Amino acid sequence: MSTALSPLLAPMLSSAAMRAVCDDVACLQNMLDFEAALARAEATTGVIPTSAAGPITTACRTESFDLAALADAATRSGNLAIPLVKALTANVAKSDADAARYVHWGATSQDVIDTGTMLGLRAGIDVLLADTGRAVIGFASLARKHRNTAVVARTWLQHALPMPFGLKLAEYAAALHRSKKRLQRLRTETLALQFGGAAGTLAALGDKGLQVAERLAQELKLPLPEAPWHTHRDRIAEAASVFAILAGTCGKIARDVQLMMQTDVGEAFEPSGEGRGGSSTMPHKRNPVAAASALGAATMAPNLAATIFAAQIQDHERSAGAWHAEWPTLPALLLVTSGALAAVVDFAEGLEVDAARMRVNLDETGGLIMAEAVTFALAEKIGKNDAHHLIEAASKQAVAGKRHLRDVLKADANVTAHLSVDRIEKLFEPMAYQGVAQALIDRLLASLDEK
């Protein structure tokens, strides 16, 4: 597995599919795929003999290489591509000495590594797209199911107003869908071939540089950029930003689930299962383990992205140091983003909702959560300032006397002079005070339409 995360901890912080993408063998194969495609492109354009492409392509298989030996040699050469090309050349020579002369013809180490990175990013984005799609579908389904389930809306962790739980769920779906669209744009518009030769001019290929580049891009199914981008790392930085945003969205959702799972709240829960969420000493515990993993992964993502941003500052046409910092950082960012997202998929497809407890919590403050509703109803009669002061005083009276606000208001002649007892009763029905929440749910769900 990639050294970006410890093999012992990686399953808690990343998805199995992304670990396969970031595996050292997969990363090595991406670089070998570049070399094989380069040979075919150059044979097609007449740069190297047609007979050389087959032996080179055949030799581009990871099982023929010693990863530990390559890693050791990289410490002396400064990057992995140099010993890889040397080993590949030796492997080709075993079957065709003449073909071995044309391995890596006209390319540079950075072409191999950066294009390998692009191929890895494409595979990683596909993993994220699949899981993001599942999460969007899951939360959208939950939003429809719970669009009339009343829950406490909290501001500053305090009870604020009632809201439909479906609105919160639809917001999750829409936020994830926005990340899905970013990932799709990233895949189609940002990923690009890296092929520039020693200094980005393709001088070794004479006047055939662009022909080879075009054919190479076709072979690898990567967009051909206007020019090589060796030290312009905005593509990598854009990818990092998209991943970090997705991880942050997942972290926000995980935080909500973690808070809803608190014993004193108990409104919604991660899916349960044998051995899941237990304590090493307290048999009654049901800990938010997936939320904790998501939050751990999402907490790591911004600093990993920051390293990628810092690595944009590179010198002249090819740089050293900052480029090296990307190698372990980008896989680590992909891994933790996948981990945060995997937990959110778990929530989306198996969230356990306790609507009865939500209703109990709405009544926890003895009707104070409906104070705004009463204030605005009264404001239509006596003005907002007077209504605010009147309901504020009634709220304090309710708290001091441990009474329900509704009962205090019914006994207040200053209120009943303008609002009937029946009207006051209706004002304390949570779902009667939801503004345009239902329309917002519809708008959010409509935004998920891929068309």
XYZ file of N, CA and C in Angstrom, residues 13-225:
639
model
N -9.309 5.275 7.813
C -9.269 6.634 7.268
C -9.419 6.689 5.754
N -9.630 5.564 5.108
C -9.723 5.561 3.647
C -10.588 4.394 3.194
N -11.029 4.449 1.946
C -11.846 3.369 1.398
C -10.953 2.317 0.753
N -11.438 1.093 0.712
C -10.670 0.012 0.093
C -10.406 0.310 -1.381
N -11.399 0.873 -2.066
C -11.232 1.182 -3.492
C -10.133 2.205 -3.705
N -10.046 3.205 -2.823
C -9.009 4.217 -2.990
C -7.639 3.673 -2.591
N -7.607 2.774 -1.634
C -6.319 2.161 -1.292
C -5.765 1.384 -2.488
N -6.643 0.768 -3.258
C -6.196 0.061 -4.455
C -5.640 1.037 -5.486
N -6.283 2.189 -5.619
C -5.812 3.203 -6.566
C -4.445 3.738 -6.164
N -4.254 3.952 -4.864
C -3.017 4.562 -4.360
C -1.938 3.540 -4.014
N -2.205 2.287 -4.253
C -1.231 1.245 -3.988
C 0.034 1.497 -4.802
N 1.198 1.195 -4.218
C 2.468 1.439 -4.899
C 2.539 0.717 -6.240
N 2.011 -0.490 -6.293
C 2.043 -1.249 -7.547
C 1.212 -0.540 -8.616
N 0.030 -0.031 -8.222
C -0.819 0.694 -9.171
C -0.137 1.963 -9.655
N 0.514 2.674 -8.746
C 1.217 3.910 -9.122
C 2.370 3.611 -10.075
N 3.094 2.527 -9.817
C 4.181 2.127 -10.702
C 3.647 1.755 -12.078
N 2.497 1.049 -12.097
C 1.919 0.661 -13.380
C 1.495 1.887 -14.184
N 1.031 2.927 -13.519
C 0.673 4.154 -14.234
C 1.878 4.729 -14.972
N 3.034 4.713 -14.315
C 4.247 5.228 -14.964
C 4.667 4.324 -16.122
N 4.535 3.022 -15.932
C 4.859 2.090 -17.011
C 3.883 2.229 -18.171
N 2.621 2.526 -17.856
C 1.641 2.759 -18.927
C 2.050 3.950 -19.784
N 2.638 4.963 -19.136
C 3.151 6.111 -19.893
C 4.243 5.654 -20.846
N 5.193 4.864 -20.339
C 6.314 4.426 -21.172
C 5.834 3.573 -22.342
N 4.882 2.687 -22.091
C 4.357 1.841 -23.166
C 3.630 2.690 -24.205
N 2.805 3.625 -23.741
C 2.066 4.482 -24.669
C 3.012 5.380 -25.460
N 4.076 5.841 -24.808
C 5.066 6.680 -25.501
C 5.704 5.898 -26.645
N 6.074 4.657 -26.375
C 6.693 3.841 -27.427
C 5.730 3.641 -28.589
N 4.483 3.362 -28.307
C 3.502 3.155 -29.382
C 3.273 4.442 -30.165
N 3.186 5.577 -29.434
C 2.971 6.862 -30.107
C 4.152 7.206 -31.006
N 5.348 6.955 -30.528
C 6.535 7.294 -31.327
C 6.721 6.340 -32.495
N 6.309 5.088 -32.332
C 6.367 4.149 -33.448
C 5.359 4.547 -34.522
N 4.151 4.964 -34.083
C 3.104 5.368 -35.027
C 3.506 6.597 -35.828
N 4.231 7.519 -35.191
C 4.629 8.766 -35.856
C 5.995 8.664 -36.528
N 6.611 7.483 -36.523
C 7.870 7.288 -37.217
C 9.096 7.783 -36.487
N 8.969 8.058 -35.199
C 10.119 8.550 -34.436
C 11.037 7.391 -34.046
N 10.463 6.253 -33.716
C 11.251 5.058 -33.412
C 10.758 3.938 -34.315
N 11.560 2.885 -34.500
C 11.129 1.779 -35.365
C 9.834 1.138 -34.855
N 8.982 0.769 -35.754
C 7.720 0.136 -35.389
C 7.954 -1.127 -34.566
N 9.042 -1.822 -34.875
C 9.348 -3.076 -34.194
C 9.703 -2.894 -32.723
N 10.009 -1.663 -32.303
C 10.423 -1.429 -30.917
C 9.228 -1.329 -29.960
N 8.072 -0.955 -30.472
C 6.926 -0.693 -29.599
C 6.446 -1.940 -28.879
N 6.403 -3.065 -29.574
C 5.897 -4.296 -28.976
C 6.725 -4.765 -27.782
N 8.040 -4.920 -27.948
C 8.864 -5.357 -26.812
C 8.821 -4.393 -25.633
N 8.765 -3.103 -25.918
C 8.706 -2.131 -24.819
C 7.382 -2.264 -24.076
N 6.282 -2.351 -24.823
C 4.959 -2.491 -24.197
C 4.884 -3.768 -23.370
N 5.401 -4.849 -23.892
C 5.364 -6.130 -23.184
C 6.129 -6.054 -21.863
N 7.216 -5.305 -21.859
C 8.052 -5.212 -20.650
C 7.469 -4.286 -19.588
N 6.458 -3.522 -19.922
C 5.887 -2.534 -18.986
C 4.857 -3.171 -18.065
N 5.289 -4.137 -17.297
C 4.427 -4.822 -16.337
C 5.110 -4.813 -14.980
N 4.370 -4.441 -13.972
C 4.976 -4.229 -12.653
C 5.601 -5.476 -12.064
N 5.088 -6.658 -12.418
C 5.627 -7.871 -11.808
C 7.090 -8.111 -12.166
N 7.581 -7.397 -13.177
C 8.977 -7.546 -13.588
C 9.929 -6.655 -12.809
N 9.399 -5.865 -11.868
C 10.230 -4.879 -11.184
C 10.271 -5.125 -9.680
N 11.398 -4.804 -9.094
C 11.630 -4.924 -7.662
C 11.372 -3.553 -7.027
N 10.230 -3.413 -6.374
C 9.857 -2.105 -5.823
C 10.850 -1.620 -4.777
N 11.317 -2.514 -3.936
C 12.265 -2.114 -2.896
C 13.565 -1.618 -3.509
N 14.018 -2.289 -4.567
C 15.252 -1.867 -5.232
C 15.068 -0.507 -5.901
N 13.901 -0.299 -6.514
C 13.616 1.003 -7.137
C 13.606 2.108 -6.088
N 12.973 1.838 -4.947
C 12.907 2.836 -3.883
C 14.293 3.184 -3.373
N 15.132 2.176 -3.213
C 16.489 2.421 -2.739
C 17.278 3.239 -3.751
N 17.141 2.903 -5.026
C 17.864 3.625 -6.072
C 17.375 5.064 -6.202
N 16.085 5.283 -5.919
C 15.521 6.638 -6.036
C 16.168 7.605 -5.055
N 16.643 7.096 -3.930
C 17.288 7.988 -2.958
C 18.587 8.551 -3.518
N 19.177 7.869 -4.481
C 20.426 8.345 -5.091
C 20.181 9.148 -6.355
N 19.076 8.868 -7.041
C 18.807 9.561 -8.300
C 17.911 10.781 -8.129
N 17.204 10.856 -7.010
C 16.356 12.019 -6.760
C 14.908 11.841 -7.160
N 14.613 10.801 -7.921
C 13.215 10.481 -8.225
C 13.116 9.030 -8.664
N 11.920 8.524 -8.696
C 11.676 7.119 -8.990
C 11.795 6.803 -10.476
N 11.580 7.791 -11.321
C 11.551 7.525 -12.757
C 12.906 7.101 -13.305
N 13.967 7.670 -12.783
C 15.306 7.361 -13.319
C 15.648 5.887 -13.147
N 15.578 5.319 -11.933
C 15.846 3.884 -11.823
C 14.796 3.026 -12.524
N 13.569 3.514 -12.626
C 12.536 2.753 -13.330
C 12.880 2.624 -14.809
N 13.277 3.719 -15.436
C 13.631 3.693 -16.854
C 14.853 2.803 -17.071
N 15.799 2.877 -16.154
C 16.987 2.039 -16.262
C 16.608 0.560 -16.192
N 15.755 0.210 -15.225
C 15.331 -1.179 -15.079
C 14.495 -1.630 -16.268
N 13.621 -0.734 -16.766
C 12.796 -1.073 -17.931
C 13.675 -1.325 -19.148
N 14.661 -0.500 -19.335
C 15.578 -0.674 -20.468
C 16.267 -2.034 -20.398
N 16.692 -2.384 -19.188
C 17.349 -3.686 -19.007
C 16.382 -4.827 -19.284
N 15.146 -4.698 -18.880
C 14.153 -5.742 -19.116
C 13.848 -5.902 -20.601
N 13.736 -4.791 -21.315
C 13.480 -4.856 -22.756
C 14.665 -5.497 -23.476
N 15.853 -5.158 -23.025
C 17.073 -5.681 -23.670
C 17.158 -7.204 -23.589
N 16.534 -7.794 -22.589
C 16.567 -9.251 -22.444
C 15.895 -9.947 -23.625
N 14.904 -9.272 -24.208
C 14.193 -9.878 -25.339
C 14.528 -9.235 -26.672
N 14.937 -7.966 -26.635
C 15.213 -7.243 -27.886
C 16.172 -6.095 -27.593
N 17.429 -6.322 -27.821
C 18.454 -5.313 -27.519
C 18.262 -4.049 -28.344
N 17.805 -4.190 -29.569
C 17.624 -3.010 -30.413
C 16.460 -2.163 -29.904
N 15.354 -2.805 -29.499
C 14.201 -2.064 -28.985
C 14.558 -1.305 -27.709
N 15.454 -1.886 -26.911
C 15.845 -1.252 -25.648
C 16.462 0.116 -25.866
N 17.012 0.354 -27.034
C 17.625 1.665 -27.333
C 16.595 2.783 -27.370
N 15.315 2.414 -27.531
C 14.286 3.435 -27.741
C 13.344 3.619 -26.543
N 13.685 3.011 -25.428
C 12.896 3.210 -24.204
C 13.012 4.666 -23.756
N 11.853 5.288 -23.429
C 11.863 6.648 -22.848
C 12.427 7.684 -23.823
N 12.265 7.449 -25.100
C 12.886 8.290 -26.136
C 12.300 9.716 -26.109
N 13.176 10.691 -25.828
C 12.772 12.098 -25.872
C 11.992 12.595 -24.674
N 11.717 11.716 -23.698
C 10.949 12.132 -22.516
C 11.891 12.459 -21.364
N 11.328 13.009 -20.305
C 12.097 13.274 -19.094
C 11.399 12.624 -17.903
N 12.113 12.553 -16.789
C 11.570 11.880 -15.604
C 10.237 12.478 -15.183
N 10.123 13.801 -15.259
C 8.901 14.442 -14.786
C 7.711 14.091 -15.664
N 7.963 13.859 -16.952
C 6.870 13.440 -17.828
C 6.268 12.122 -17.332
N 7.148 11.204 -16.947
C 6.704 9.896 -16.481
C 5.914 10.026 -15.180
N 6.477 10.753 -14.231
C 5.862 10.853 -12.903
C 4.573 11.666 -12.944
N 4.587 12.801 -13.619
C 3.391 13.651 -13.640
C 2.244 13.002 -14.415
N 2.560 12.370 -15.538
C 1.487 11.714 -16.280
C 0.973 10.506 -15.504
N 1.868 9.801 -14.822
C 1.426 8.727 -13.940
C 0.506 9.259 -12.866
N 0.827 10.437 -12.337
C -0.031 11.078 -11.331
C -1.403 11.391 -11.913
N -1.434 11.878 -13.151
C -2.712 12.187 -13.793
C -3.558 10.926 -13.966
N -2.912 9.832 -14.338
C -3.660 8.578 -14.488
C -4.189 8.107 -13.138
N -3.383 8.267 -12.094
C -3.837 7.911 -10.750
C -4.969 8.800 -10.273
N -4.864 10.092 -10.578
C -5.927 11.022 -10.199
C -7.238 10.655 -10.892
N -7.143 10.288 -12.154
C -8.356 9.915 -12.885
C -9.037 8.715 -12.228
N -8.242 7.721 -11.872
C -8.808 6.544 -11.208
C -9.367 6.908 -9.839
N -8.667 7.782 -9.122
C -9.141 8.209 -7.807
C -10.422 9.014 -7.895
N -10.513 9.888 -8.882
C -11.729 10.680 -9.077
C -12.908 9.766 -9.386
N -12.677 8.723 -10.168
C -13.757 7.787 -10.476
C -14.284 7.110 -9.212
N -13.378 6.780 -8.290
C -13.799 6.193 -7.014
C -14.650 7.187 -6.233
N -14.189 8.439 -6.160
C -14.929 9.467 -5.425
C -16.277 9.755 -6.081
N -16.316 9.754 -7.403
C -17.580 10.004 -8.105
C -18.602 8.912 -7.781
N -18.149 7.677 -7.755
C -19.081 6.581 -7.470
C -19.652 6.714 -6.061
N -18.799 6.991 -5.085
C -19.278 7.093 -3.704
C -20.091 8.365 -3.476
N -19.695 9.447 -4.128
C -20.477 10.680 -3.992
C -21.881 10.479 -4.556
N -21.962 9.794 -5.674
C -23.262 9.512 -6.268
C -24.146 8.697 -5.336
N -23.561 7.708 -4.680
C -24.332 6.896 -3.730
C -24.836 7.751 -2.562
N -23.963 8.613 -2.060
C -24.358 9.455 -0.923
C -25.468 10.422 -1.312
N -25.381 11.003 -2.496
C -26.413 11.936 -2.958
C -27.753 11.217 -3.062
N -27.763 10.054 -3.661
C -29.007 9.292 -3.804
C -29.581 8.941 -2.433
N -28.716 8.512 -1.532
C -29.179 8.122 -0.203
C -29.785 9.268 0.574
N -29.116 10.416 0.584
C -29.641 11.561 1.330
C -30.895 12.131 0.665
N -30.953 12.094 -0.649
C -32.157 12.578 -1.330
C -33.367 11.717 -0.962
N -33.148 10.419 -0.890
C -34.233 9.517 -0.503
C -34.679 9.786 0.933
N -33.714 9.982 1.827
C -34.048 10.301 3.218
C -34.774 11.640 3.319
N -34.368 12.602 2.491
C -35.004 13.927 2.518
C -36.484 13.820 2.140
N -36.772 13.027 1.144
C -38.176 12.846 0.742
C -38.970 12.156 1.852
N -38.343 11.196 2.480
C -39.019 10.441 3.531
C -39.310 11.304 4.748
N -38.404 12.250 5.054
C -38.519 13.022 6.294
C -38.819 14.506 6.051
N -39.439 14.818 4.930
C -39.715 16.221 4.655
C -40.770 16.798 5.602
N -41.535 15.949 6.240
C -42.535 16.415 7.208
C -42.214 15.975 8.634
N -40.973 15.580 8.843
C -40.524 15.220 10.195
C -39.921 16.453 10.848
N -40.561 16.922 11.929
C -40.084 18.149 12.590
C -38.880 17.836 13.469
N -37.903 18.746 13.435
C -36.700 18.604 14.254
C -36.261 19.992 14.709
N -35.472 20.040 15.754
C -34.939 21.313 16.237
C -33.853 21.805 15.286
N -33.981 23.041 14.808
C -32.875 23.710 14.116
C -32.031 24.382 15.190
N -30.728 24.157 15.127
C -29.844 24.662 16.180
C -28.892 25.708 15.628
N -28.767 26.820 16.345
C -27.770 27.835 16.015
C -26.906 28.047 17.251
N -25.602 28.053 17.047
C -24.649 28.143 18.164
C -24.886 27.008 19.158
N -25.321 25.845 18.639
C -25.613 24.645 19.424
C -26.810 24.810 20.361
N -27.567 25.876 20.174
C -28.756 26.116 20.993
C -30.011 25.919 20.152
N -31.125 25.575 20.809
C -32.397 25.466 20.106
C -32.761 26.821 19.495
N -33.090 26.816 18.222
C -33.425 28.065 17.537
C -34.882 28.063 17.101
N -35.188 27.276 16.060
C -36.538 27.183 15.512
C -36.802 25.740 15.113
N -38.037 25.387 14.856
C -38.312 24.077 14.261
C -38.000 24.108 12.768
N -37.665 22.961 12.230
C -37.434 22.838 10.791
C -37.762 21.414 10.375
N -38.033 21.176 9.098
C -38.204 19.800 8.636
C -36.834 19.119 8.573
N -36.742 17.920 9.110
C -35.478 17.197 9.039
C -35.096 16.952 7.582
N -36.094 16.846 6.724
C -35.821 16.658 5.301
C -35.020 17.788 4.690
N -35.143 18.997 5.240
C -34.380 20.124 4.704
C -32.892 19.929 4.985
N -32.565 19.513 6.187
C -31.168 19.248 6.530
C -30.590 18.170 5.614
N -31.370 17.103 5.401
C -30.918 16.000 4.562
C -30.771 16.418 3.102
N -31.694 17.238 2.618
C -31.605 17.726 1.235
C -30.385 18.623 1.057
N -30.056 19.386 2.100
C -28.851 20.220 2.045
C -27.598 19.354 1.951
N -27.580 18.234 2.673
C -26.448 17.315 2.558
C -26.313 16.819 1.122
N -27.440 16.381 0.550
C -27.423 15.846 -0.808
C -26.929 16.894 -1.802
N -27.403 18.119 -1.655
C -27.030 19.171 -2.606
C -25.557 19.552 -2.484
N -25.056 19.631 -1.256
C -23.645 19.964 -1.061
C -22.752 18.889 -1.672
N -23.107 17.645 -1.465
C -22.333 16.550 -2.058
C -22.446 16.558 -3.582
N -23.617 16.912 -4.073
C -23.797 16.979 -5.527
C -22.921 18.078 -6.138
N -22.764 19.181 -5.430
C -21.874 20.229 -5.931
C -20.437 19.715 -6.021
N -20.033 18.930 -5.031
C -18.691 18.330 -5.109
C -18.609 17.326 -6.252
N -19.691 16.614 -6.484
C -19.702 15.668 -7.605
C -19.480 16.394 -8.925
N -20.118 17.544 -9.079
C -19.939 18.311 -10.312
C -18.516 18.847 -10.423
N -17.930 19.241 -9.281
C -16.517 19.682 -9.308
C -15.610 18.543 -9.754
N -15.878 17.349 -9.231
C -15.075 16.184 -9.612
C -15.223 15.888 -11.106
N -16.432 16.003 -11.623
C -16.648 15.754 -13.044
C -15.899 16.762 -13.898
N -15.939 18.042 -13.493
C -15.190 19.067 -14.233
C -13.692 18.807 -14.146
N -13.254 18.409 -12.974
C -11.845 18.119 -12.766
C -11.386 17.011 -13.713
N -12.210 15.988 -13.810
C -11.838 14.840 -14.647
C -11.766 15.203 -16.113
N -12.702 16.031 -16.580
C -12.785 16.323 -18.017
C -11.980 17.542 -18.449
N -11.785 18.502 -17.529
C -11.177 19.774 -17.933
C -9.791 20.037 -17.349
N -9.450 19.417 -16.235
C -8.208 19.764 -15.544
C -7.103 18.743 -15.751
N -7.451 17.468 -15.725
C -6.428 16.452 -15.954
C -5.838 16.633 -17.354
N -4.540 16.438 -17.473
C -3.898 16.664 -18.769
C -2.589 15.891 -18.852
N -2.224 15.524 -20.067
C -0.944 14.881 -20.329
C 0.200 15.805 -19.936
N 1.259 15.216 -19.389
C 2.508 15.949 -19.175
C 3.557 15.329 -20.085
N 4.013 16.103 -21.064
C 5.037 15.601 -21.990
C 5.772 16.795 -22.581
N 6.982 17.015 -22.077
C 7.735 18.169 -22.555
C 9.216 17.944 -22.767
N 9.689 16.736 -22.407
C 11.123 16.520 -22.535
C 11.899 17.296 -21.489
N 13.195 17.383 -21.685
C 14.100 17.898 -20.659
C 13.732 19.278 -20.127
N 13.339 20.191 -21.012
C 13.059 21.561 -20.574
C 11.716 22.073 -21.054
N 10.841 21.172 -21.487
C 9.509 21.583 -21.904
C 9.404 22.010 -23.348
N 10.428 21.703 -24.174
C 10.395 22.107 -25.580
C 10.300 20.924 -26.534
N 10.425 19.711 -26.019
C 10.433 18.497 -26.828
C 11.489 18.544 -27.931
N 12.604 19.205 -27.630
C 13.657 19.405 -28.618
C 14.204 18.089 -29.157
N 14.276 17.046 -28.320
C 14.853 15.770 -28.750
C 14.049 15.118 -29.869
N 12.812 15.540 -30.051
C 11.956 14.946 -31.076
C 11.900 15.780 -32.350
N 12.706 16.826 -32.404
C 12.743 17.665 -33.596
C 11.397 18.289 -33.887
N 10.950 18.161 -35.137
C 9.670 18.783 -35.512
C 8.470 17.859 -35.293
N 8.721 16.709 -34.684
C 7.628 15.755 -34.462
C 7.115 15.759 -33.021
N 7.577 16.692 -32.236
C 7.187 16.722 -30.827
C 5.695 16.785 -30.610
N 5.008 17.669 -31.318
C 3.569 17.814 -31.135
C 2.805 16.607 -31.677
N 3.314 16.016 -32.767
C 2.663 14.826 -33.299
C 2.701 13.684 -32.280
N 3.862 13.513 -31.679
C 3.992 12.455 -30.669
C 3.082 12.766 -29.477
N 3.079 14.026 -29.046
C 2.262 14.415 -27.898
C 0.782 14.146 -28.166
N 0.331 14.486 -29.370
C -1.071 14.258 -29.713
C -1.408 12.768 -29.688
N -0.509 11.968 -30.270
C -0.767 10.529 -30.293
C -0.691 9.928 -28.889
N 0.250 10.412 -28.089
C 0.407 9.938 -26.718
C -0.842 10.247 -25.896
N -1.383 11.446 -26.068
C -2.608 11.828 -25.360
C -3.759 10.911 -25.751
N -3.844 10.563 -27.012
C -4.892 9.650 -27.478
C -4.721 8.270 -26.860
N -3.468 7.797 -26.819
C -3.189 6.475 -26.251
C -3.627 6.393 -24.790
N -3.369 7.455 -24.041
C -3.661 7.463 -22.609
C -5.038 8.031 -22.284
N -5.736 8.494 -23.326
C -7.060 9.096 -23.150
C -7.017 10.261 -22.150
N -5.988 11.073 -22.286
C -5.838 12.287 -21.481
C -5.903 13.504 -22.405
N -6.492 14.611 -21.952
C -6.480 15.828 -22.756
C -5.048 16.291 -23.018
N -4.836 16.834 -24.203
C -3.523 17.402 -24.558
C -3.532 18.885 -24.217
N -2.677 19.341 -23.301
C -2.645 20.766 -22.962
C -1.978 21.570 -24.072
